[in-house]
Amino acid sequence: MYETILAPTDGSDGAKNAVERAIELATLFNADLHLLYVADTEQFSADKPEAELERMIDDLEEEGHGIVSNLEKQAYDSSVGYVETRVERGNPHQKILEYVDDHEIELVVLGTHGESGYETVHLGHIAHEVARRIDEPLLLV
């Protein structure tokens, strides 16, 4: 039914739950699973020095690599045949939509709330923005 599934994550419990559903679906449909973490560059105040902002975003990217690496292992342990991981920086909902287009994703599995990084990031807003703009099927968990 689906050949490519995207599970964006921020490492929160809500996102982990969504990734678990995506892993189940990827196993069921023998689909490729894509795991995406977006270091949200818009969550920080612009009044911080540029070097400090860069360090904070670098820290988020490092955190993201750890998160997707652990989830990749979990997916392979659950018999997913192929997993692709990616860490990007930018606006999360825009990066998710770009990734869907660039990788011909057929299903997005997205948590509705989460938190990550230096400040709380609500995937509710991100899920809402993705849902408003996506043409492909979207499963909100």
PDB file of C-alpha atoms in Angstrom:
ATOM      1  CA  MET A   1       0.000   0.000   0.000  1.00  0.00           C
ATOM      2  CA  TYR A   2       2.777   2.453   0.976  1.00  0.00           C
ATOM      3  CA  GLU A   3       6.350   2.179  -0.246  1.00  0.00           C
ATOM      4  CA  THR A   4       7.829   5.209   1.542  1.00  0.00           C
ATOM      5  CA  ILE A   5       6.925   6.417   5.030  1.00  0.00           C
ATOM      6  CA  LEU A   6       8.279   9.515   6.754  1.00  0.00           C
ATOM      7  CA  ALA A   7       8.353   9.845  10.532  1.00  0.00           C
ATOM      8  CA  PRO A   8       9.547  13.301  11.594  1.00  0.00           C
ATOM      9  CA  THR A   9      10.747  13.366  15.193  1.00  0.00           C
ATOM     10  CA  ASP A  10      11.946  15.720  17.883  1.00  0.00           C
ATOM     11  CA  GLY A  11      12.752  12.960  20.373  1.00  0.00           C
ATOM     12  CA  SER A  12       9.717  13.640  22.584  1.00  0.00           C
ATOM     13  CA  ASP A  13       7.445  10.913  23.914  1.00  0.00           C
ATOM     14  CA  GLY A  14       4.734  11.933  21.449  1.00  0.00           C
ATOM     15  CA  ALA A  15       7.130  11.735  18.531  1.00  0.00           C
ATOM     16  CA  LYS A  16       8.508   8.382  19.739  1.00  0.00           C
ATOM     17  CA  ASN A  17       4.966   7.028  19.821  1.00  0.00           C
ATOM     18  CA  ALA A  18       4.428   8.216  16.246  1.00  0.00           C
ATOM     19  CA  VAL A  19       7.720   6.643  15.127  1.00  0.00           C
ATOM     20  CA  GLU A  20       6.677   3.348  16.718  1.00  0.00           C
ATOM     21  CA  ARG A  21       3.483   3.430  14.606  1.00  0.00           C
ATOM     22  CA  ALA A  22       5.558   4.283  11.530  1.00  0.00           C
ATOM     23  CA  ILE A  23       7.864   1.333  12.241  1.00  0.00           C
ATOM     24  CA  GLU A  24       4.840  -0.975  12.530  1.00  0.00           C
ATOM     25  CA  LEU A  25       3.465   0.307   9.229  1.00  0.00           C
ATOM     26  CA  ALA A  26       6.833   0.077   7.461  1.00  0.00           C
ATOM     27  CA  THR A  27       7.143  -3.525   8.634  1.00  0.00           C
ATOM     28  CA  LEU A  28       3.564  -4.349   7.633  1.00  0.00           C
ATOM     29  CA  PHE A  29       3.861  -2.820   4.145  1.00  0.00           C
ATOM     30  CA  ASN A  30       7.553  -3.665   3.641  1.00  0.00           C
ATOM     31  CA  ALA A  31       8.066   0.074   3.095  1.00  0.00           C
ATOM     32  CA  ASP A  32      11.167   2.222   3.310  1.00  0.00           C
ATOM     33  CA  LEU A  33      11.182   4.291   6.494  1.00  0.00           C
ATOM     34  CA  HIS A  34      12.564   7.815   6.567  1.00  0.00           C
ATOM     35  CA  LEU A  35      13.373   9.442   9.911  1.00  0.00           C
ATOM     36  CA  LEU A  36      13.739  13.224   9.934  1.00  0.00           C
ATOM     37  CA  TYR A  37      14.840  15.530  12.730  1.00  0.00           C
ATOM     38  CA  VAL A  38      14.700  19.281  12.113  1.00  0.00           C
ATOM     39  CA  ALA A  39      16.800  21.570  14.309  1.00  0.00           C
ATOM     40  CA  ASP A  40      14.298  24.407  14.613  1.00  0.00           C
ATOM     41  CA  THR A  41      16.279  27.564  13.875  1.00  0.00           C
ATOM     42  CA  GLU A  42      13.252  29.759  14.521  1.00  0.00           C
ATOM     43  CA  GLN A  43      12.838  28.859  18.178  1.00  0.00           C
ATOM     44  CA  PHE A  44      15.667  31.062  19.409  1.00  0.00           C
ATOM     45  CA  SER A  45      15.575  34.771  20.053  1.00  0.00           C
ATOM     46  CA  ALA A  46      17.360  36.766  17.376  1.00  0.00           C
ATOM     47  CA  ASP A  47      18.833  39.071  20.024  1.00  0.00           C
ATOM     48  CA  LYS A  48      21.436  36.453  21.004  1.00  0.00           C
ATOM     49  CA  PRO A  49      24.949  36.782  19.603  1.00  0.00           C
ATOM     50  CA  GLU A  50      25.390  34.904  16.323  1.00  0.00           C
ATOM     51  CA  ALA A  51      28.074  32.607  17.772  1.00  0.00           C
ATOM     52  CA  GLU A  52      25.756  31.605  20.621  1.00  0.00           C
ATOM     53  CA  LEU A  53      22.885  30.940  18.221  1.00  0.00           C
ATOM     54  CA  GLU A  54      25.138  28.814  16.033  1.00  0.00           C
ATOM     55  CA  ARG A  55      26.302  26.792  19.062  1.00  0.00           C
ATOM     56  CA  MET A  56      22.713  26.210  20.164  1.00  0.00           C
ATOM     57  CA  ILE A  57      21.677  25.046  16.704  1.00  0.00           C
ATOM     58  CA  ASP A  58      24.773  22.821  16.484  1.00  0.00           C
ATOM     59  CA  ASP A  59      23.751  21.296  19.824  1.00  0.00           C
ATOM     60  CA  LEU A  60      20.266  20.608  18.461  1.00  0.00           C
ATOM     61  CA  GLU A  61      21.724  18.979  15.362  1.00  0.00           C
ATOM     62  CA  GLU A  62      23.966  16.791  17.519  1.00  0.00           C
ATOM     63  CA  GLU A  63      20.945  15.821  19.616  1.00  0.00           C
ATOM     64  CA  GLY A  64      19.050  15.061  16.402  1.00  0.00           C
ATOM     65  CA  HIS A  65      21.762  12.738  15.113  1.00  0.00           C
ATOM     66  CA  GLY A  66      21.589  10.764  18.359  1.00  0.00           C
ATOM     67  CA  ILE A  67      17.799  10.571  18.222  1.00  0.00           C
ATOM     68  CA  VAL A  68      17.560   9.359  14.623  1.00  0.00           C
ATOM     69  CA  SER A  69      20.438   6.938  15.155  1.00  0.00           C
ATOM     70  CA  ASN A  70      18.640   5.295  18.083  1.00  0.00           C
ATOM     71  CA  LEU A  71      15.373   5.172  16.153  1.00  0.00           C
ATOM     72  CA  GLU A  72      17.143   3.709  13.118  1.00  0.00           C
ATOM     73  CA  LYS A  73      18.440   0.865  15.308  1.00  0.00           C
ATOM     74  CA  GLN A  74      14.948   0.347  16.722  1.00  0.00           C
ATOM     75  CA  ALA A  75      13.514   0.165  13.193  1.00  0.00           C
ATOM     76  CA  TYR A  76      16.081  -2.353  11.985  1.00  0.00           C
ATOM     77  CA  ASP A  77      15.558  -4.405  15.164  1.00  0.00           C
ATOM     78  CA  SER A  78      11.845  -4.450  14.241  1.00  0.00           C
ATOM     79  CA  SER A  79      12.649  -5.852  10.782  1.00  0.00           C
ATOM     80  CA  VAL A  80      12.227  -2.702   8.718  1.00  0.00           C
ATOM     81  CA  GLY A  81      14.102  -3.426   5.492  1.00  0.00           C
ATOM     82  CA  TYR A  82      15.446   0.063   4.740  1.00  0.00           C
ATOM     83  CA  VAL A  83      15.818   3.143   6.918  1.00  0.00           C
ATOM     84  CA  GLU A  84      17.082   6.550   5.848  1.00  0.00           C
ATOM     85  CA  THR A  85      17.905   9.183   8.454  1.00  0.00           C
ATOM     86  CA  ARG A  86      18.321  12.903   8.008  1.00  0.00           C
ATOM     87  CA  VAL A  87      19.009  15.875  10.257  1.00  0.00           C
ATOM     88  CA  GLU A  88      18.189  19.292   8.831  1.00  0.00           C
ATOM     89  CA  ARG A  89      18.047  22.812  10.171  1.00  0.00           C
ATOM     90  CA  GLY A  90      15.299  25.311   9.510  1.00  0.00           C
ATOM     91  CA  ASN A  91      11.554  25.652   9.933  1.00  0.00           C
ATOM     92  CA  PRO A  92      10.224  22.185  10.874  1.00  0.00           C
ATOM     93  CA  HIS A  93       6.980  22.163   8.911  1.00  0.00           C
ATOM     94  CA  GLN A  94       8.664  23.595   5.808  1.00  0.00           C
ATOM     95  CA  LYS A  95      11.485  21.036   6.005  1.00  0.00           C
ATOM     96  CA  ILE A  96       8.982  18.193   6.458  1.00  0.00           C
ATOM     97  CA  LEU A  97       7.034  19.284   3.381  1.00  0.00           C
ATOM     98  CA  GLU A  98      10.222  19.710   1.331  1.00  0.00           C
ATOM     99  CA  TYR A  99      11.382  16.245   2.404  1.00  0.00           C
ATOM    100  CA  VAL A 100       8.040  14.732   1.358  1.00  0.00           C
ATOM    101  CA  ASP A 101       8.370  16.261  -2.106  1.00  0.00           C
ATOM    102  CA  ASP A 102      12.073  15.524  -2.549  1.00  0.00           C
ATOM    103  CA  HIS A 103      11.790  11.850  -1.509  1.00  0.00           C
ATOM    104  CA  GLU A 104       8.372  10.989  -2.964  1.00  0.00           C
ATOM    105  CA  ILE A 105       7.013  10.109   0.476  1.00  0.00           C
ATOM    106  CA  GLU A 106       3.627   8.377   0.349  1.00  0.00           C
ATOM    107  CA  LEU A 107       2.672   8.560   4.058  1.00  0.00           C
ATOM    108  CA  VAL A 108       3.730  10.868   6.879  1.00  0.00           C
ATOM    109  CA  VAL A 109       3.304   9.683  10.471  1.00  0.00           C
ATOM    110  CA  LEU A 110       3.556  12.644  12.820  1.00  0.00           C
ATOM    111  CA  GLY A 111       3.141  13.113  16.557  1.00  0.00           C
ATOM    112  CA  THR A 112       0.787  15.871  17.569  1.00  0.00           C
ATOM    113  CA  HIS A 113       2.799  17.261  20.509  1.00  0.00           C
ATOM    114  CA  GLY A 114       6.403  17.162  21.591  1.00  0.00           C
ATOM    115  CA  GLU A 115       9.291  19.017  23.075  1.00  0.00           C
ATOM    116  CA  SER A 116      12.974  19.130  22.362  1.00  0.00           C
ATOM    117  CA  GLY A 117      16.056  21.308  22.540  1.00  0.00           C
ATOM    118  CA  TYR A 118      16.514  24.396  24.682  1.00  0.00           C
ATOM    119  CA  GLU A 119      12.858  25.442  24.664  1.00  0.00           C
ATOM    120  CA  THR A 120       9.540  23.646  24.315  1.00  0.00           C
ATOM    121  CA  VAL A 121       8.540  23.022  20.725  1.00  0.00           C
ATOM    122  CA  HIS A 122       4.945  21.971  20.195  1.00  0.00           C
ATOM    123  CA  LEU A 123       4.447  19.601  17.316  1.00  0.00           C
ATOM    124  CA  GLY A 124       0.766  20.505  17.565  1.00  0.00           C
ATOM    125  CA  HIS A 125       1.586  23.669  15.655  1.00  0.00           C
ATOM    126  CA  ILE A 126       3.890  21.795  13.296  1.00  0.00           C
ATOM    127  CA  ALA A 127       1.305  19.043  12.735  1.00  0.00           C
ATOM    128  CA  HIS A 128      -1.328  21.687  12.033  1.00  0.00           C
ATOM    129  CA  GLU A 129       0.904  23.462   9.500  1.00  0.00           C
ATOM    130  CA  VAL A 130       1.838  20.197   7.784  1.00  0.00           C
ATOM    131  CA  ALA A 131      -1.803  19.056   7.679  1.00  0.00           C
ATOM    132  CA  ARG A 132      -2.871  22.329   6.058  1.00  0.00           C
ATOM    133  CA  ARG A 133      -0.328  22.033   3.255  1.00  0.00           C
ATOM    134  CA  ILE A 134       0.299  18.352   2.537  1.00  0.00           C
ATOM    135  CA  ASP A 135      -1.285  16.450  -0.337  1.00  0.00           C
ATOM    136  CA  GLU A 136      -0.080  13.010   0.740  1.00  0.00           C
ATOM    137  CA  PRO A 137      -1.762  10.925   3.468  1.00  0.00           C
ATOM    138  CA  LEU A 138      -0.952  12.087   6.995  1.00  0.00           C
ATOM    139  CA  LEU A 139      -1.396   9.980  10.123  1.00  0.00           C
ATOM    140  CA  LEU A 140      -1.419  12.067  13.296  1.00  0.00           C
ATOM    141  CA  VAL A 141      -0.578  10.136  16.453  1.00  0.00           C
TER     142      VAL A 141
END
